[in-house]
Structure formats: structure tokens, C-alpha cells
Short mmCIF file of N, CA, C and O in Angstrom, two decimals:
data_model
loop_
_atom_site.label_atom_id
_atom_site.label_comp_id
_atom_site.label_asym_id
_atom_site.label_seq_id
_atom_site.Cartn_x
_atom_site.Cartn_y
_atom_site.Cartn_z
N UNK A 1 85.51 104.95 82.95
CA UNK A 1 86.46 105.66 83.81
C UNK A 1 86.18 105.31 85.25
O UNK A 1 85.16 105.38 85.93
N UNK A 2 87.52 104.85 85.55
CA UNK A 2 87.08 104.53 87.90
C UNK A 2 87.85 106.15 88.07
O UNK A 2 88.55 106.92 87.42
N UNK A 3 87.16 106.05 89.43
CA UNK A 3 87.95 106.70 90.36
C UNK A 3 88.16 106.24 91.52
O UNK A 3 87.44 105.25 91.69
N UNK A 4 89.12 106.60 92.87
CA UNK A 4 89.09 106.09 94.05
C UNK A 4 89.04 107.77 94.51
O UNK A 4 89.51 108.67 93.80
N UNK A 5 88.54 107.93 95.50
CA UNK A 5 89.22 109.74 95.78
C UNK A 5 88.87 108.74 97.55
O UNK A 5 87.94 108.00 97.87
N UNK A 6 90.18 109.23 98.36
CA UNK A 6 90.31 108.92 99.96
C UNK A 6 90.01 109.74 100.39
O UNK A 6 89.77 110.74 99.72
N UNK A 7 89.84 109.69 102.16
CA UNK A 7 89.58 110.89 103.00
C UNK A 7 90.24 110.22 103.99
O UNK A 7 90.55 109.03 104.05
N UNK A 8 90.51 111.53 105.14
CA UNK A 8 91.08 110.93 106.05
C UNK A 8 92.17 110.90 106.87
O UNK A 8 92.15 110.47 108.02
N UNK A 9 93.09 111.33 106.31
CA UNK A 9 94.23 111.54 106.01
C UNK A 9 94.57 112.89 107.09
O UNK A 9 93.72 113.78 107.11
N UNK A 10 95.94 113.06 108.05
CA UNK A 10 95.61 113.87 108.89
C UNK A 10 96.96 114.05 109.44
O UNK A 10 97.88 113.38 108.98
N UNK A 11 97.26 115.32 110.83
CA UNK A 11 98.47 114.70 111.86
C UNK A 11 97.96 114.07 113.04
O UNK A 11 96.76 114.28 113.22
N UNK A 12 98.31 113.62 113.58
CA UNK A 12 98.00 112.58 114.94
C UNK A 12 99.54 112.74 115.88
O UNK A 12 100.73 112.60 115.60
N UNK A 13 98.70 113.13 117.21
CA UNK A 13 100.00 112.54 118.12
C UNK A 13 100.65 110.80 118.34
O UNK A 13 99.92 109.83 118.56
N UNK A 14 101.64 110.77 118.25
CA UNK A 14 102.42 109.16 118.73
C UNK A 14 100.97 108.88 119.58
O UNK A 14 100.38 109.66 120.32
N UNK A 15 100.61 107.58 119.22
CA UNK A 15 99.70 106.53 120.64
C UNK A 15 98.04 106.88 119.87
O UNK A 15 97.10 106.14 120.16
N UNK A 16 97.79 108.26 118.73
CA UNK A 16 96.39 108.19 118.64
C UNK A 16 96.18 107.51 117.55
O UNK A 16 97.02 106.68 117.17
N UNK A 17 94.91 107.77 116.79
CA UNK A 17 94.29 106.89 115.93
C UNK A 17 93.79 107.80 115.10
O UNK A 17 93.36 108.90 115.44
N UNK A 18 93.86 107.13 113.52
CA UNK A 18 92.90 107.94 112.35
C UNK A 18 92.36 106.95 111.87
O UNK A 18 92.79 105.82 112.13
N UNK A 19 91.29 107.16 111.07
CA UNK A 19 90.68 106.52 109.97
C UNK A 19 90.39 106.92 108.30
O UNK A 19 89.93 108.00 107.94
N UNK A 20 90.77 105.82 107.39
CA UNK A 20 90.93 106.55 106.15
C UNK A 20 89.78 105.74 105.80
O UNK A 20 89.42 104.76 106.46
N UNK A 21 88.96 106.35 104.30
CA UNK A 21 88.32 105.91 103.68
C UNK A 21 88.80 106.39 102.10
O UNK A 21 89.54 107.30 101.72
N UNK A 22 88.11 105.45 101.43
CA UNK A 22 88.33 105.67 99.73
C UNK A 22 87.37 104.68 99.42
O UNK A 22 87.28 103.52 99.80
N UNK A 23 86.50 105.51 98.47
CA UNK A 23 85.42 105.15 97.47
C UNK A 23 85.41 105.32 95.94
O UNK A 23 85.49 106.31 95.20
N UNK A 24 85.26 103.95 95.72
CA UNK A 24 85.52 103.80 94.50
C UNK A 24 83.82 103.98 93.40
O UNK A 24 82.65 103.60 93.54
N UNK A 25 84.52 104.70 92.46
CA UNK A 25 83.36 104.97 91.51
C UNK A 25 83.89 104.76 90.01
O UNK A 25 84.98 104.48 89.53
N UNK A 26 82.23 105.09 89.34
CA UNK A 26 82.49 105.07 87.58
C UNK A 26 82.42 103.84 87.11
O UNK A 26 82.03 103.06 87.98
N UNK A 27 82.70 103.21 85.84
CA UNK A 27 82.79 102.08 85.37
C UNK A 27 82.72 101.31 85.47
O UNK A 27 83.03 100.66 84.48
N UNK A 28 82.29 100.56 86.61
CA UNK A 28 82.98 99.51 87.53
C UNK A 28 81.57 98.16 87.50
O UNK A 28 80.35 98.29 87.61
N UNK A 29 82.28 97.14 87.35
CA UNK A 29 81.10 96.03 86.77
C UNK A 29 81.49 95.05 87.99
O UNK A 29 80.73 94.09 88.06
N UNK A 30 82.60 95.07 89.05
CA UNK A 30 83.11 94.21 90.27
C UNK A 30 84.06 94.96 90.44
O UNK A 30 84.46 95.84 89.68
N UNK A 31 84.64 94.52 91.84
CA UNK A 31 86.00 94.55 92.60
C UNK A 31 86.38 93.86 93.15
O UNK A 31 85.57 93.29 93.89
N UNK A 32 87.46 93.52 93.19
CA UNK A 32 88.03 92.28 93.42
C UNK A 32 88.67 92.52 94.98
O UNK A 32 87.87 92.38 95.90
N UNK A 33 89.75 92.81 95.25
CA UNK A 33 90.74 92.34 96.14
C UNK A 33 90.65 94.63 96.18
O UNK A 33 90.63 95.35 95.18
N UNK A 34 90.64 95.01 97.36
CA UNK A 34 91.14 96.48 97.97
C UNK A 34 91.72 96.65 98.98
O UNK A 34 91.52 95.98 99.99
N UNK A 35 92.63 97.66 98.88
CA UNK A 35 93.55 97.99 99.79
C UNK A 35 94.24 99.41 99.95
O UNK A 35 93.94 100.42 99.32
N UNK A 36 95.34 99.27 101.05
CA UNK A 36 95.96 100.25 101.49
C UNK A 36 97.28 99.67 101.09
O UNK A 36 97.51 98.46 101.03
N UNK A 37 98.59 101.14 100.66
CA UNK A 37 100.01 100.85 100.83
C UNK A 37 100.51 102.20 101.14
O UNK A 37 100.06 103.34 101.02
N UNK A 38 101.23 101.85 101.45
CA UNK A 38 101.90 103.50 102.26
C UNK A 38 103.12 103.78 101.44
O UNK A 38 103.55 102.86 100.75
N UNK A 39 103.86 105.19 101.41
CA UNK A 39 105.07 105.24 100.65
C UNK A 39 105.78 106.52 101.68
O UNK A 39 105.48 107.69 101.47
N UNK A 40 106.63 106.15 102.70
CA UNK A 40 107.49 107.32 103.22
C UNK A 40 108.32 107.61 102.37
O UNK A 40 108.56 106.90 101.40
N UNK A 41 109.02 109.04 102.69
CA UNK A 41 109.90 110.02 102.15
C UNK A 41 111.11 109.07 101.83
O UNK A 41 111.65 108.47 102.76
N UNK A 42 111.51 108.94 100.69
CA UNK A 42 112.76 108.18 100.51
C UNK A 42 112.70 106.49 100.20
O UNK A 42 113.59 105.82 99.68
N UNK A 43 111.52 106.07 100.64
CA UNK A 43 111.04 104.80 100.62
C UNK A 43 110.20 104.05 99.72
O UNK A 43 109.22 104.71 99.38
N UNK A 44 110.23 103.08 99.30
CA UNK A 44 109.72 102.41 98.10
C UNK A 44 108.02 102.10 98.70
O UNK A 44 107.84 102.01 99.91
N UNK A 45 106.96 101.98 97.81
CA UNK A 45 105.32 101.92 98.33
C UNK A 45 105.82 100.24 98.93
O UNK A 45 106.59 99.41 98.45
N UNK A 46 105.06 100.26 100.10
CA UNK A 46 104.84 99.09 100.56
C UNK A 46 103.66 98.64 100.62
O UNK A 46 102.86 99.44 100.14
N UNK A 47 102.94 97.18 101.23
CA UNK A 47 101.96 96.77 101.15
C UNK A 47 101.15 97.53 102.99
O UNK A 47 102.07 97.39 103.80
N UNK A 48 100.42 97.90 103.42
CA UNK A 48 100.01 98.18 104.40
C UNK A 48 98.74 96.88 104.68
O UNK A 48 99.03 96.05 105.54
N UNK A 49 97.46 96.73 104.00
CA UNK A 49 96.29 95.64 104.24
C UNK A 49 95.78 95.71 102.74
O UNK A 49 95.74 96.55 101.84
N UNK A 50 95.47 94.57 102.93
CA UNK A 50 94.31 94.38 101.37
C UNK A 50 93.30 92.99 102.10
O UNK A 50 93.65 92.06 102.83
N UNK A 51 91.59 93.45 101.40
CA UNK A 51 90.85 93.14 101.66
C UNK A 51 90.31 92.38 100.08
O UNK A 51 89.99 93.08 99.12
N UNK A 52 90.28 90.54 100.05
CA UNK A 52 89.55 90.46 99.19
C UNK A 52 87.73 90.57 99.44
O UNK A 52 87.28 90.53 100.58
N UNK A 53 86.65 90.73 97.98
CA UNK A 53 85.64 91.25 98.27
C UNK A 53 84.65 89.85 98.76
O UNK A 53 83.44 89.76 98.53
N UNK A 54 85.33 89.03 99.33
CA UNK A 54 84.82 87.39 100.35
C UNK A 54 85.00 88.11 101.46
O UNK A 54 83.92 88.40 101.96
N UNK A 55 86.28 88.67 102.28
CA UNK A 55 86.34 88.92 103.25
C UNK A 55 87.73 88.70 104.09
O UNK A 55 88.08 88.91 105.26
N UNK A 56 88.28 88.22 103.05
CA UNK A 56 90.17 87.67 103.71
C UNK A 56 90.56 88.93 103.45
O UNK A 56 90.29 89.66 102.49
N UNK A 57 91.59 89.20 104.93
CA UNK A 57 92.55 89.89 104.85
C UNK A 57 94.18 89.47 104.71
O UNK A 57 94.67 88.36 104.91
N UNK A 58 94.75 90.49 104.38
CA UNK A 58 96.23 89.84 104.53
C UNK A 58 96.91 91.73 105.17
O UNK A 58 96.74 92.87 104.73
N UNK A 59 97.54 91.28 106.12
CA UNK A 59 98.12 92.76 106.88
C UNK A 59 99.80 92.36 106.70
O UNK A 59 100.30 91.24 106.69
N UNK A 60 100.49 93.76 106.55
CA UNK A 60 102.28 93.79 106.79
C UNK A 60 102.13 93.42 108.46
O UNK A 60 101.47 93.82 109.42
N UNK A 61 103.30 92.27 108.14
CA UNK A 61 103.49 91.99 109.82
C UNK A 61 103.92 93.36 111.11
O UNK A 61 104.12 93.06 112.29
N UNK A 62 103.98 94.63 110.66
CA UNK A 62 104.14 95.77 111.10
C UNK A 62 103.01 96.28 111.59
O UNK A 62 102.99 97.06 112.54
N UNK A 63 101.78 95.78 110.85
CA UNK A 63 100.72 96.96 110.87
C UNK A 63 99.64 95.73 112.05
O UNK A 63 98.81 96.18 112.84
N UNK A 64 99.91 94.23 111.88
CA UNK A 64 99.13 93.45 112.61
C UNK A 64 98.44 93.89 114.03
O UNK A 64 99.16 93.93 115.03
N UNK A 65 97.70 94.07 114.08
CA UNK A 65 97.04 94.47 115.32
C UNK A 65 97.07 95.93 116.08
O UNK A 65 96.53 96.06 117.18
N UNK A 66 97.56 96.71 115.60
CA UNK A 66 97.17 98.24 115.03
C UNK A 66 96.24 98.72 114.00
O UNK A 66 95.28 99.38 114.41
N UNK A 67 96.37 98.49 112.59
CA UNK A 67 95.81 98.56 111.84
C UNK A 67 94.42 97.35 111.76
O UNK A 67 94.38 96.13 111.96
N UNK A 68 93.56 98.21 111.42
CA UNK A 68 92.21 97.07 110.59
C UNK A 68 91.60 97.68 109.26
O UNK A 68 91.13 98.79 109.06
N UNK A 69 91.76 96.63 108.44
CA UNK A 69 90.55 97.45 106.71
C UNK A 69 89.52 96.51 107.20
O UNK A 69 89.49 95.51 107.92
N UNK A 70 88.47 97.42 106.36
CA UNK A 70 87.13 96.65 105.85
C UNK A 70 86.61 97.13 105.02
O UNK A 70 87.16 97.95 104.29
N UNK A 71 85.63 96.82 104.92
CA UNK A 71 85.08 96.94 103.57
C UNK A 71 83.53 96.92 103.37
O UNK A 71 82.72 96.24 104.00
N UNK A 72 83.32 97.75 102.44
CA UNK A 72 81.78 98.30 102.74
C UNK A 72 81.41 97.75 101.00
O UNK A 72 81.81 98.61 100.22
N UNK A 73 80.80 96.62 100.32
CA UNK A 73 81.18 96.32 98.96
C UNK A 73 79.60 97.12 98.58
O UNK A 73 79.74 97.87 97.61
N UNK A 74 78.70 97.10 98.92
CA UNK A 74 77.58 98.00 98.68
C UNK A 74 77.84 99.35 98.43
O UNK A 74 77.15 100.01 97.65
N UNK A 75 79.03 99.91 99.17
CA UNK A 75 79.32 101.84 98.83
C UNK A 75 80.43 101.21 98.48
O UNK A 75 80.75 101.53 99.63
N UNK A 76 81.25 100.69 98.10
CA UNK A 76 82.44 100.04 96.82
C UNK A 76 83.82 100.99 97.83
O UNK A 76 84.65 101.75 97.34
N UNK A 77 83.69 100.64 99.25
CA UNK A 77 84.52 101.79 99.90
C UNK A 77 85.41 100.93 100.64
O UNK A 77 85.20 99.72 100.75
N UNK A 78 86.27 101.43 101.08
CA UNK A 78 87.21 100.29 101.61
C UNK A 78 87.73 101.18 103.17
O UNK A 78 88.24 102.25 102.86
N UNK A 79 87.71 101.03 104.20
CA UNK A 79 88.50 101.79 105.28
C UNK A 79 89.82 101.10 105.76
O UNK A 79 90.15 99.92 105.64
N UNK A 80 90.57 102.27 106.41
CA UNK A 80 91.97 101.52 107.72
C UNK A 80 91.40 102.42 108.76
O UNK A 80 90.89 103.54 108.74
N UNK A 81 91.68 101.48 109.73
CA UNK A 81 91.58 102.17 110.83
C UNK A 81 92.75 101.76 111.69
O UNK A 81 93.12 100.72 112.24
N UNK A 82 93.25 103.26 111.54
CA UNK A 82 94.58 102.63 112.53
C UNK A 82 94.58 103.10 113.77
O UNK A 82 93.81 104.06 113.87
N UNK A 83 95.32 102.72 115.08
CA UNK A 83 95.14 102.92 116.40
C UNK A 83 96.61 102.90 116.19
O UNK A 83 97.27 102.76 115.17
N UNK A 84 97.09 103.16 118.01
CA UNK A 84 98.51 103.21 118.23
C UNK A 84 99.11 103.61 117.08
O UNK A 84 99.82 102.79 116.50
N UNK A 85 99.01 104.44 116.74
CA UNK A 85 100.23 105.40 115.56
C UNK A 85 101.57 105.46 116.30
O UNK A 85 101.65 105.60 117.52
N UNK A 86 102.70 105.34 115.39
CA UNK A 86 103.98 105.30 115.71
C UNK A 86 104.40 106.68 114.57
O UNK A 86 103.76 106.98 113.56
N UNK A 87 105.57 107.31 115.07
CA UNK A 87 106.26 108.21 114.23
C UNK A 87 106.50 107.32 112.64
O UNK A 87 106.26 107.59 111.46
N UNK A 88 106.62 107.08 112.79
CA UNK A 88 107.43 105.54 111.65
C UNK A 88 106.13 105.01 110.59
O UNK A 88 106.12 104.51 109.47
N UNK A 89 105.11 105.40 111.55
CA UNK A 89 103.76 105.16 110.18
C UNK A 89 103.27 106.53 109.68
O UNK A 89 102.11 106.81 109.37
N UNK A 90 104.47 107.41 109.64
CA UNK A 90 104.01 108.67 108.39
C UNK A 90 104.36 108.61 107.69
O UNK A 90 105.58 108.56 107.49
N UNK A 91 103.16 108.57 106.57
CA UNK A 91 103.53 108.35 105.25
C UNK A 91 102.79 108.53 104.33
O UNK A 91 101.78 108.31 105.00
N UNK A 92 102.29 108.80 103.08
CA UNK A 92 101.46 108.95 102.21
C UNK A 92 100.97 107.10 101.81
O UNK A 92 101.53 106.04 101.54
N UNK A 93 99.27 107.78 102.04
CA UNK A 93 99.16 106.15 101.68
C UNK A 93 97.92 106.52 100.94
O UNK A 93 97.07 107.40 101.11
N UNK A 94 98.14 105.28 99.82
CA UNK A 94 96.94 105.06 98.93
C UNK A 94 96.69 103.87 98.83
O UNK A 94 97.34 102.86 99.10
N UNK A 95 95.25 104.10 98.26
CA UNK A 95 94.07 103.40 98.31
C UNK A 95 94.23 102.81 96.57
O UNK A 95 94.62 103.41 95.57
N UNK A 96 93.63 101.09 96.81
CA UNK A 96 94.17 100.58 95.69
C UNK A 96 93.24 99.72 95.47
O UNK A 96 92.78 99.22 96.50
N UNK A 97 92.62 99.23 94.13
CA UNK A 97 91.61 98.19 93.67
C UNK A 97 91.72 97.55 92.73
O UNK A 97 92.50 97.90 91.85
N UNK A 98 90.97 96.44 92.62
CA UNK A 98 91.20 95.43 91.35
C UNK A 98 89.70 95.46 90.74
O UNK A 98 88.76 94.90 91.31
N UNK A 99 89.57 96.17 89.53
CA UNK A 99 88.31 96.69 88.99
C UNK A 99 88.58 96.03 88.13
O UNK A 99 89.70 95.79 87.66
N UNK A 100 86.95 95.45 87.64
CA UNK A 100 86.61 94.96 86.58
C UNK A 100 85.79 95.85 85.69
O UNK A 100 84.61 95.95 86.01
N UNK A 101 86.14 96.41 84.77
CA UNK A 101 85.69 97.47 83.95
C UNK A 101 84.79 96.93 83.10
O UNK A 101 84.79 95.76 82.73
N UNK A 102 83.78 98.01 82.69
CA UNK A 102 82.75 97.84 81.76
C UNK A 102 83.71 97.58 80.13
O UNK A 102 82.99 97.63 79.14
N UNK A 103 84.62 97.42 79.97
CA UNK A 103 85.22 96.94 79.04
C UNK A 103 85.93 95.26 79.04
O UNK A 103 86.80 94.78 78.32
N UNK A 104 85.01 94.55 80.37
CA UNK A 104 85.34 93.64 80.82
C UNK A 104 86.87 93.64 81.13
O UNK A 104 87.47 92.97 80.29
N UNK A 105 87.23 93.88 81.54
CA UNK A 105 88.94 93.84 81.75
C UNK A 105 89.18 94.38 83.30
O UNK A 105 88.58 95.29 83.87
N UNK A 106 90.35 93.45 83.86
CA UNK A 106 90.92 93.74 84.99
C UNK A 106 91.58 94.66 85.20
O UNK A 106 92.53 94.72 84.42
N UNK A 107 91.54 95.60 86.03
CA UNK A 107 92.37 96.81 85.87
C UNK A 107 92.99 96.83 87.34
O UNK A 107 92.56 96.02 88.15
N UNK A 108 94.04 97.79 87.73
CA UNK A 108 94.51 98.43 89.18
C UNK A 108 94.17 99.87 88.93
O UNK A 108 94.33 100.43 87.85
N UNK A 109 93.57 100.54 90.25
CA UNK A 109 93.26 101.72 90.12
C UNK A 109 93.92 101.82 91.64
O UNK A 109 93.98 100.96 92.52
N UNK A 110 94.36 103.08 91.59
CA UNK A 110 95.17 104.30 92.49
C UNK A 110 93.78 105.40 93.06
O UNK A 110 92.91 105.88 92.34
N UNK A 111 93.94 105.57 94.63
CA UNK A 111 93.19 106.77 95.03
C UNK A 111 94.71 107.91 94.51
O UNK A 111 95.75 107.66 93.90
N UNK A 112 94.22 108.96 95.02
CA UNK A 112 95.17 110.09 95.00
C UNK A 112 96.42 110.24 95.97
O UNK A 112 97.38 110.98 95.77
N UNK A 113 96.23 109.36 97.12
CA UNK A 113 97.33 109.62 98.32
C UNK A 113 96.33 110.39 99.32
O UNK A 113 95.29 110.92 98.93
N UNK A 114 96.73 110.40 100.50
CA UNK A 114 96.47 110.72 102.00
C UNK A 114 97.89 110.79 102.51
O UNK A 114 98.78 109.94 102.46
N UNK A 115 97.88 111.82 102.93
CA UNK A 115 99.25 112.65 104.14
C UNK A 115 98.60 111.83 105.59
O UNK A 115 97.51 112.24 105.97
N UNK A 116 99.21 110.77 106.32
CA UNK A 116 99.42 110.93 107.64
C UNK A 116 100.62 111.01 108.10
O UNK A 116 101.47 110.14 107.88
N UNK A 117 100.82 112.12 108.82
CA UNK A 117 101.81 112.51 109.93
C UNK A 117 101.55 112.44 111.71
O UNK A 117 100.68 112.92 112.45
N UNK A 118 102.73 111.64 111.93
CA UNK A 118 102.56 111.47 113.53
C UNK A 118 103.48 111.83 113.97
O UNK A 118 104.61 111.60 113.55
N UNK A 119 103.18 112.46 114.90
CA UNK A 119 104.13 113.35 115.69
C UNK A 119 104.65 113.02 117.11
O UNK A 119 103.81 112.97 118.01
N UNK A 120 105.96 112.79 117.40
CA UNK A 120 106.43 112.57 118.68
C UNK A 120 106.14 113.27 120.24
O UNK A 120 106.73 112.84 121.23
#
């Protein structure tokens, strides 16, 4: 059994900054590639950053230079740290991994979601 459980998650005025974390536990024999995607009200999940566990990132051309992940592969934890918040980046976002399970097999695992709201 994995889990991801995030933290982090918050309201912020327009212009400040939060930071999320999610740590992954249980079963887990590697991880591959982790990340963030966000899903606003009405809106389909998008990609926000993903971190493979070498060190490449790939960011939504939205989030480029606002947003940063990294990655902690010793505590199996992944962060965003976002700056300059816009109204437009509230959204529920989760935390996402490519686990290799003690049943040898590739899996996707889901944190629970994080509420950020930014406020005008």
C-alpha cells in the first residue's frame, strides 16, 4: 500500500507565496518521475511541474518562473514552491508519483488534494 498525504495548502493574497509538500510512503521499492497538477472549479486537472528522480524538470508554460518543485528522494517528498500567486492559480492541487511497488509493478499514486485560494 503507498500513500502520498500533502501539506500546505492555504489562502494567500494576489503577489504572495505558499509552499506545498507531499510525502510519499508504504510499499514503495523506487519512484520514478513526481509531481504537481492543479484542477480549478469547472476545469479539467492540468499538468502544474513534474520532477524526474535524476533531476529534470518539465513546468506548464504558465507556472515557468513562479513556480519551483524539488525533490527530497531520501524523505520520498516532493515540494512547489510558488511565489507571485495570481487569482487564476486557485485551485486544488495534487501531488502525483510513479511508484514502483513491492509487487514490482509501476503504479500512479494520488496525494489527497490541497485547497489554494488567492485572493484579489
Amino acid at each position: 500500500q503507498v500513500q502520498l498525504v500533502e501539506s500546505g495548502g492555504g489562502l494567500v493574497q494576489a503577489g504572495g507565496s505558499l509552499r506545498l509538500s507531499c510525502a510519499a510512503s508504504g510499499s514503495i521499492l523506487s519512484i520514478r518521475a513526481m509531481g504537481w497538477f492543479r484542477q480549478a472549479p469547472g476545469k479539467q486537472r492540468e499538468l502544474v511541474a513534474t520532477q524526474t528522480s535524476g533531476g529534470s524538470t518539465n513546468y506548464a508554460d504558465s507556472m515557468k518562473g513562479r513556480f519551483t518543485i524539488s525533490r527530497d528522494n531520501a524523505r520520498r517528498t516532493v515540494y512547489l514552491q510558488m511565489n507571485s500567486l495570481k487569482p487564476e492559480d486557485t485551485a486544488v492541487y495534487y501531488c502525483n508519483a510513479e511508484v514502483l511497488t513491492s509487487q514490482f509493478r509501476w503504479q500512479d499514486y494520488w496525494g489527497q488534494g490541497s485547497q489554494v485560494t488567492v485572493s484579489s
